Amino acid sequence: MKNLLEFNNVSYFYQTKESEVNALDNVTFTVEEKSFSTLVGPSGCGKTTILSLTAGLLTPSSGSIILDGKPITKNDGRIGYMFQRDHLFEWRTIWQNIILGLEIQKKHKSAQKLELAENLLKKYDLYNFKNKKPRQLSGGMRQRVALIRTLVLEPALLLLDEPFSALDYQTRLKVCDDVYEIIKSEQKTALLVTHDISEALSMSDKIIILSKRPATVKENMIISFSGGTPLQKREDDNFGNYFEKIWRFLC
Ligand SMILES: Nc1ncnc2c1ncn2[C@@H]1O[C@H](COP(=O)(O)OP(=O)(O)OP(=O)(O)O)[C@@H](O)[C@H]1O
Ligand SMILES: [Mg+2]
């Protein structure tokens, strides 16, 4: 499998008025094309910093970040970002929210893009809600809308920063399954951040385990189950073994 994303010895320091915060120390890892990779690590270790660097919102203090053979640029348009909160605009309809990114990129008149948006809404059971407002949808549906809004921009890589953590447990399990299905069936490459080891295990082909700040890569763990949805993987005989291994690395 081709490497879509490469972090090569990336270090990052936040400069504040009083001091300098070393967030990342020589972080090296890869994300393979069409795979699902997850970053896990202690609170405040530098996970969001890694995503911000990948999106080109920050520039490495040293080291390099390569996407599809080319260095990441400032606000790199090849990246799609999905956050913890869905950031849907309440005064816009679902359809108007879906095409928001296209409007910003001045692509909202592109017939191909609009057709893609419509098809995604139909495929993932949201078409009947296209004229509704976000508050009329459940938390899970809202996250599907947020994902489709990102997918319409056809990013090479999707970044997901704890996208399920604001949801209650039952909804979270269902939304994990939905988001996983959408990402796999659209053949996207994803890099997820989560605190939840079970969530990481149920979705990932690879888990990158980080140390406490400044983050270094402690372990790259390849995850292999005999297929299935995230919910089914939680029932796999090997799930517990993997869980304990990761938990020990995080202790
Ligand atoms: N703008 C900033 N200026 C100074 N320090 C910052 C800034 N943003 C983050 N930091 C610090 O850098 C470190 C890494 O932050 P980051 O948000 O990447 O961690 P995280 O692993 O995503 O944390 P969490 O698990 O809480 O989401 C933290 O110690 C944080 O306080
Ligand atoms: Mg974070």
mmCIF file with all atom_site columns, C-alpha atoms in Angstrom, residues 114-213:
data_model
loop_
_atom_site.group_PDB
_atom_site.id
_atom_site.type_symbol
_atom_site.label_atom_id
_atom_site.label_alt_id
_atom_site.label_comp_id
_atom_site.label_asym_id
_atom_site.label_entity_id
_atom_site.label_seq_id
_atom_site.pdbx_PDB_ins_code
_atom_site.Cartn_x
_atom_site.Cartn_y
_atom_site.Cartn_z
_atom_site.occupancy
_atom_site.B_iso_or_equiv
_atom_site.pdbx_formal_charge
_atom_site.auth_seq_id
_atom_site.auth_comp_id
_atom_site.auth_asym_id
_atom_site.auth_atom_id
_atom_site.pdbx_PDB_model_num
ATOM 1   C CA . LEU A 1 114 ? -23.795 19.320 -6.592 1.00 0.00 ? 114 LEU A CA 1
ATOM 2   C CA . GLU A 1 115 ? -24.552 15.878 -7.984 1.00 0.00 ? 115 GLU A CA 1
ATOM 3   C CA . LEU A 1 116 ? -22.006 14.358 -5.592 1.00 0.00 ? 116 LEU A CA 1
ATOM 4   C CA . ALA A 1 117 ? -23.657 16.196 -2.671 1.00 0.00 ? 117 ALA A CA 1
ATOM 5   C CA . GLU A 1 118 ? -27.105 14.937 -3.690 1.00 0.00 ? 118 GLU A CA 1
ATOM 6   C CA . ASN A 1 119 ? -25.907 11.391 -4.179 1.00 0.00 ? 119 ASN A CA 1
ATOM 7   C CA . LEU A 1 120 ? -24.198 11.307 -0.785 1.00 0.00 ? 120 LEU A CA 1
ATOM 8   C CA . LEU A 1 121 ? -27.361 12.604 0.913  1.00 0.00 ? 121 LEU A CA 1
ATOM 9   C CA . LYS A 1 122 ? -29.442 9.927  -0.838 1.00 0.00 ? 122 LYS A CA 1
ATOM 10  C CA . LYS A 1 123 ? -26.976 7.110  -0.184 1.00 0.00 ? 123 LYS A CA 1
ATOM 11  C CA . TYR A 1 124 ? -26.723 7.861  3.510  1.00 0.00 ? 124 TYR A CA 1
ATOM 12  C CA . ASP A 1 125 ? -30.454 8.380  4.200  1.00 0.00 ? 125 ASP A CA 1
ATOM 13  C CA . LEU A 1 126 ? -30.445 12.144 4.641  1.00 0.00 ? 126 LEU A CA 1
ATOM 14  C CA . TYR A 1 127 ? -32.094 13.243 1.417  1.00 0.00 ? 127 TYR A CA 1
ATOM 15  C CA . ASN A 1 128 ? -35.545 13.561 3.001  1.00 0.00 ? 128 ASN A CA 1
ATOM 16  C CA . PHE A 1 129 ? -34.037 15.966 5.526  1.00 0.00 ? 129 PHE A CA 1
ATOM 17  C CA . LYS A 1 130 ? -32.335 18.274 3.047  1.00 0.00 ? 130 LYS A CA 1
ATOM 18  C CA . ASN A 1 131 ? -34.723 21.146 3.722  1.00 0.00 ? 131 ASN A CA 1
ATOM 19  C CA . LYS A 1 132 ? -34.772 20.679 7.512  1.00 0.00 ? 132 LYS A CA 1
ATOM 20  C CA . LYS A 1 133 ? -32.716 22.693 9.996  1.00 0.00 ? 133 LYS A CA 1
ATOM 21  C CA . PRO A 1 134 ? -29.918 21.001 12.003 1.00 0.00 ? 134 PRO A CA 1
ATOM 22  C CA . ARG A 1 135 ? -31.910 21.165 15.282 1.00 0.00 ? 135 ARG A CA 1
ATOM 23  C CA . GLN A 1 136 ? -34.531 18.870 13.709 1.00 0.00 ? 136 GLN A CA 1
ATOM 24  C CA . LEU A 1 137 ? -31.919 16.091 13.374 1.00 0.00 ? 137 LEU A CA 1
ATOM 25  C CA . SER A 1 138 ? -30.465 13.685 15.950 1.00 0.00 ? 138 SER A CA 1
ATOM 26  C CA . GLY A 1 139 ? -26.835 14.027 17.092 1.00 0.00 ? 139 GLY A CA 1
ATOM 27  C CA . GLY A 1 140 ? -25.858 11.043 14.949 1.00 0.00 ? 140 GLY A CA 1
ATOM 28  C CA . MET A 1 141 ? -27.531 12.427 11.825 1.00 0.00 ? 141 MET A CA 1
ATOM 29  C CA . ARG A 1 142 ? -25.829 15.775 12.382 1.00 0.00 ? 142 ARG A CA 1
ATOM 30  C CA . GLN A 1 143 ? -22.430 14.073 12.445 1.00 0.00 ? 143 GLN A CA 1
ATOM 31  C CA . ARG A 1 144 ? -23.302 12.305 9.160  1.00 0.00 ? 144 ARG A CA 1
ATOM 32  C CA . VAL A 1 145 ? -24.178 15.701 7.660  1.00 0.00 ? 145 VAL A CA 1
ATOM 33  C CA . ALA A 1 146 ? -20.858 17.126 8.904  1.00 0.00 ? 146 ALA A CA 1
ATOM 34  C CA . LEU A 1 147 ? -19.002 14.209 7.318  1.00 0.00 ? 147 LEU A CA 1
ATOM 35  C CA . ILE A 1 148 ? -20.822 14.562 3.997  1.00 0.00 ? 148 ILE A CA 1
ATOM 36  C CA . ARG A 1 149 ? -20.101 18.315 3.985  1.00 0.00 ? 149 ARG A CA 1
ATOM 37  C CA . THR A 1 150 ? -16.408 17.400 4.233  1.00 0.00 ? 150 THR A CA 1
ATOM 38  C CA . LEU A 1 151 ? -16.604 14.592 1.646  1.00 0.00 ? 151 LEU A CA 1
ATOM 39  C CA . VAL A 1 152 ? -18.231 16.845 -0.956 1.00 0.00 ? 152 VAL A CA 1
ATOM 40  C CA . LEU A 1 153 ? -14.911 18.714 -1.108 1.00 0.00 ? 153 LEU A CA 1
ATOM 41  C CA . GLU A 1 154 ? -13.259 15.409 -2.129 1.00 0.00 ? 154 GLU A CA 1
ATOM 42  C CA . PRO A 1 155 ? -10.270 15.677 0.227  1.00 0.00 ? 155 PRO A CA 1
ATOM 43  C CA . ALA A 1 156 ? -7.329  13.294 -0.231 1.00 0.00 ? 156 ALA A CA 1
ATOM 44  C CA . LEU A 1 157 ? -7.158  12.778 3.541  1.00 0.00 ? 157 LEU A CA 1
ATOM 45  C CA . LEU A 1 158 ? -9.816  13.095 6.250  1.00 0.00 ? 158 LEU A CA 1
ATOM 46  C CA . LEU A 1 159 ? -8.833  14.225 9.732  1.00 0.00 ? 159 LEU A CA 1
ATOM 47  C CA . LEU A 1 160 ? -11.225 13.378 12.572 1.00 0.00 ? 160 LEU A CA 1
ATOM 48  C CA . ASP A 1 161 ? -10.543 14.986 15.960 1.00 0.00 ? 161 ASP A CA 1
ATOM 49  C CA . GLU A 1 162 ? -12.629 13.120 18.566 1.00 0.00 ? 162 GLU A CA 1
ATOM 50  C CA . PRO A 1 163 ? -15.726 13.409 16.364 1.00 0.00 ? 163 PRO A CA 1
ATOM 51  C CA . PHE A 1 164 ? -17.840 11.178 18.591 1.00 0.00 ? 164 PHE A CA 1
ATOM 52  C CA . SER A 1 165 ? -16.938 12.407 22.056 1.00 0.00 ? 165 SER A CA 1
ATOM 53  C CA . ALA A 1 166 ? -19.886 14.795 22.389 1.00 0.00 ? 166 ALA A CA 1
ATOM 54  C CA . LEU A 1 167 ? -22.374 11.950 21.793 1.00 0.00 ? 167 LEU A CA 1
ATOM 55  C CA . ASP A 1 168 ? -23.939 9.665  24.418 1.00 0.00 ? 168 ASP A CA 1
ATOM 56  C CA . TYR A 1 169 ? -22.612 6.090  24.503 1.00 0.00 ? 169 TYR A CA 1
ATOM 57  C CA . GLN A 1 170 ? -25.361 4.337  22.514 1.00 0.00 ? 170 GLN A CA 1
ATOM 58  C CA . THR A 1 171 ? -25.414 7.010  19.816 1.00 0.00 ? 171 THR A CA 1
ATOM 59  C CA . ARG A 1 172 ? -21.646 6.944  19.714 1.00 0.00 ? 172 ARG A CA 1
ATOM 60  C CA . LEU A 1 173 ? -21.544 3.218  18.874 1.00 0.00 ? 173 LEU A CA 1
ATOM 61  C CA . LYS A 1 174 ? -24.065 3.700  16.065 1.00 0.00 ? 174 LYS A CA 1
ATOM 62  C CA . VAL A 1 175 ? -22.348 6.806  14.655 1.00 0.00 ? 175 VAL A CA 1
ATOM 63  C CA . CYS A 1 176 ? -18.972 5.009  14.703 1.00 0.00 ? 176 CYS A CA 1
ATOM 64  C CA . ASP A 1 177 ? -20.496 2.280  12.537 1.00 0.00 ? 177 ASP A CA 1
ATOM 65  C CA . ASP A 1 178 ? -22.106 4.825  10.187 1.00 0.00 ? 178 ASP A CA 1
ATOM 66  C CA . VAL A 1 179 ? -19.006 6.987  9.792  1.00 0.00 ? 179 VAL A CA 1
ATOM 67  C CA . TYR A 1 180 ? -16.817 3.906  9.293  1.00 0.00 ? 180 TYR A CA 1
ATOM 68  C CA . GLU A 1 181 ? -19.167 2.572  6.605  1.00 0.00 ? 181 GLU A CA 1
ATOM 69  C CA . ILE A 1 182 ? -19.224 5.904  4.773  1.00 0.00 ? 182 ILE A CA 1
ATOM 70  C CA . ILE A 1 183 ? -15.423 6.284  4.869  1.00 0.00 ? 183 ILE A CA 1
ATOM 71  C CA . LYS A 1 184 ? -14.830 2.708  3.673  1.00 0.00 ? 184 LYS A CA 1
ATOM 72  C CA . SER A 1 185 ? -17.467 2.763  0.966  1.00 0.00 ? 185 SER A CA 1
ATOM 73  C CA . GLU A 1 186 ? -16.214 6.126  -0.378 1.00 0.00 ? 186 GLU A CA 1
ATOM 74  C CA . GLN A 1 187 ? -12.663 4.638  -0.248 1.00 0.00 ? 187 GLN A CA 1
ATOM 75  C CA . LYS A 1 188 ? -11.267 7.501  1.807  1.00 0.00 ? 188 LYS A CA 1
ATOM 76  C CA . THR A 1 189 ? -8.088  7.645  3.873  1.00 0.00 ? 189 THR A CA 1
ATOM 77  C CA . ALA A 1 190 ? -8.694  8.695  7.479  1.00 0.00 ? 190 ALA A CA 1
ATOM 78  C CA . LEU A 1 191 ? -6.620  9.792  10.452 1.00 0.00 ? 191 LEU A CA 1
ATOM 79  C CA . LEU A 1 192 ? -8.625  9.769  13.703 1.00 0.00 ? 192 LEU A CA 1
ATOM 80  C CA . VAL A 1 193 ? -7.799  11.089 17.169 1.00 0.00 ? 193 VAL A CA 1
ATOM 81  C CA . THR A 1 194 ? -9.538  9.473  20.123 1.00 0.00 ? 194 THR A CA 1
ATOM 82  C CA . HIS A 1 195 ? -9.120  8.918  23.859 1.00 0.00 ? 195 HIS A CA 1
ATOM 83  C CA . ASP A 1 196 ? -11.146 5.749  23.641 1.00 0.00 ? 196 ASP A CA 1
ATOM 84  C CA . ILE A 1 197 ? -9.056  2.581  23.110 1.00 0.00 ? 197 ILE A CA 1
ATOM 85  C CA . SER A 1 198 ? -12.119 0.494  22.145 1.00 0.00 ? 198 SER A CA 1
ATOM 86  C CA . GLU A 1 199 ? -13.176 3.053  19.574 1.00 0.00 ? 199 GLU A CA 1
ATOM 87  C CA . ALA A 1 200 ? -9.641  3.121  18.130 1.00 0.00 ? 200 ALA A CA 1
ATOM 88  C CA . LEU A 1 201 ? -9.546  -0.678 17.947 1.00 0.00 ? 201 LEU A CA 1
ATOM 89  C CA . SER A 1 202 ? -12.972 -1.040 16.380 1.00 0.00 ? 202 SER A CA 1
ATOM 90  C CA . MET A 1 203 ? -12.179 1.327  13.501 1.00 0.00 ? 203 MET A CA 1
ATOM 91  C CA . SER A 1 204 ? -8.450  1.185  12.755 1.00 0.00 ? 204 SER A CA 1
ATOM 92  C CA . ASP A 1 205 ? -6.052  -0.667 10.501 1.00 0.00 ? 205 ASP A CA 1
ATOM 93  C CA . LYS A 1 206 ? -3.215  0.934  12.467 1.00 0.00 ? 206 LYS A CA 1
ATOM 94  C CA . ILE A 1 207 ? -2.951  2.608  15.878 1.00 0.00 ? 207 ILE A CA 1
ATOM 95  C CA . ILE A 1 208 ? -0.153  5.077  16.523 1.00 0.00 ? 208 ILE A CA 1
ATOM 96  C CA . ILE A 1 209 ? 0.472   5.248  20.268 1.00 0.00 ? 209 ILE A CA 1
ATOM 97  C CA . LEU A 1 210 ? 1.951   8.509  21.548 1.00 0.00 ? 210 LEU A CA 1
ATOM 98  C CA . SER A 1 211 ? 3.850   9.284  24.757 1.00 0.00 ? 211 SER A CA 1
ATOM 99  C CA . LYS A 1 212 ? 2.938   12.115 27.095 1.00 0.00 ? 212 LYS A CA 1
ATOM 100 C CA . ARG A 1 213 ? 4.005   15.612 25.990 1.00 0.00 ? 213 ARG A CA 1
#
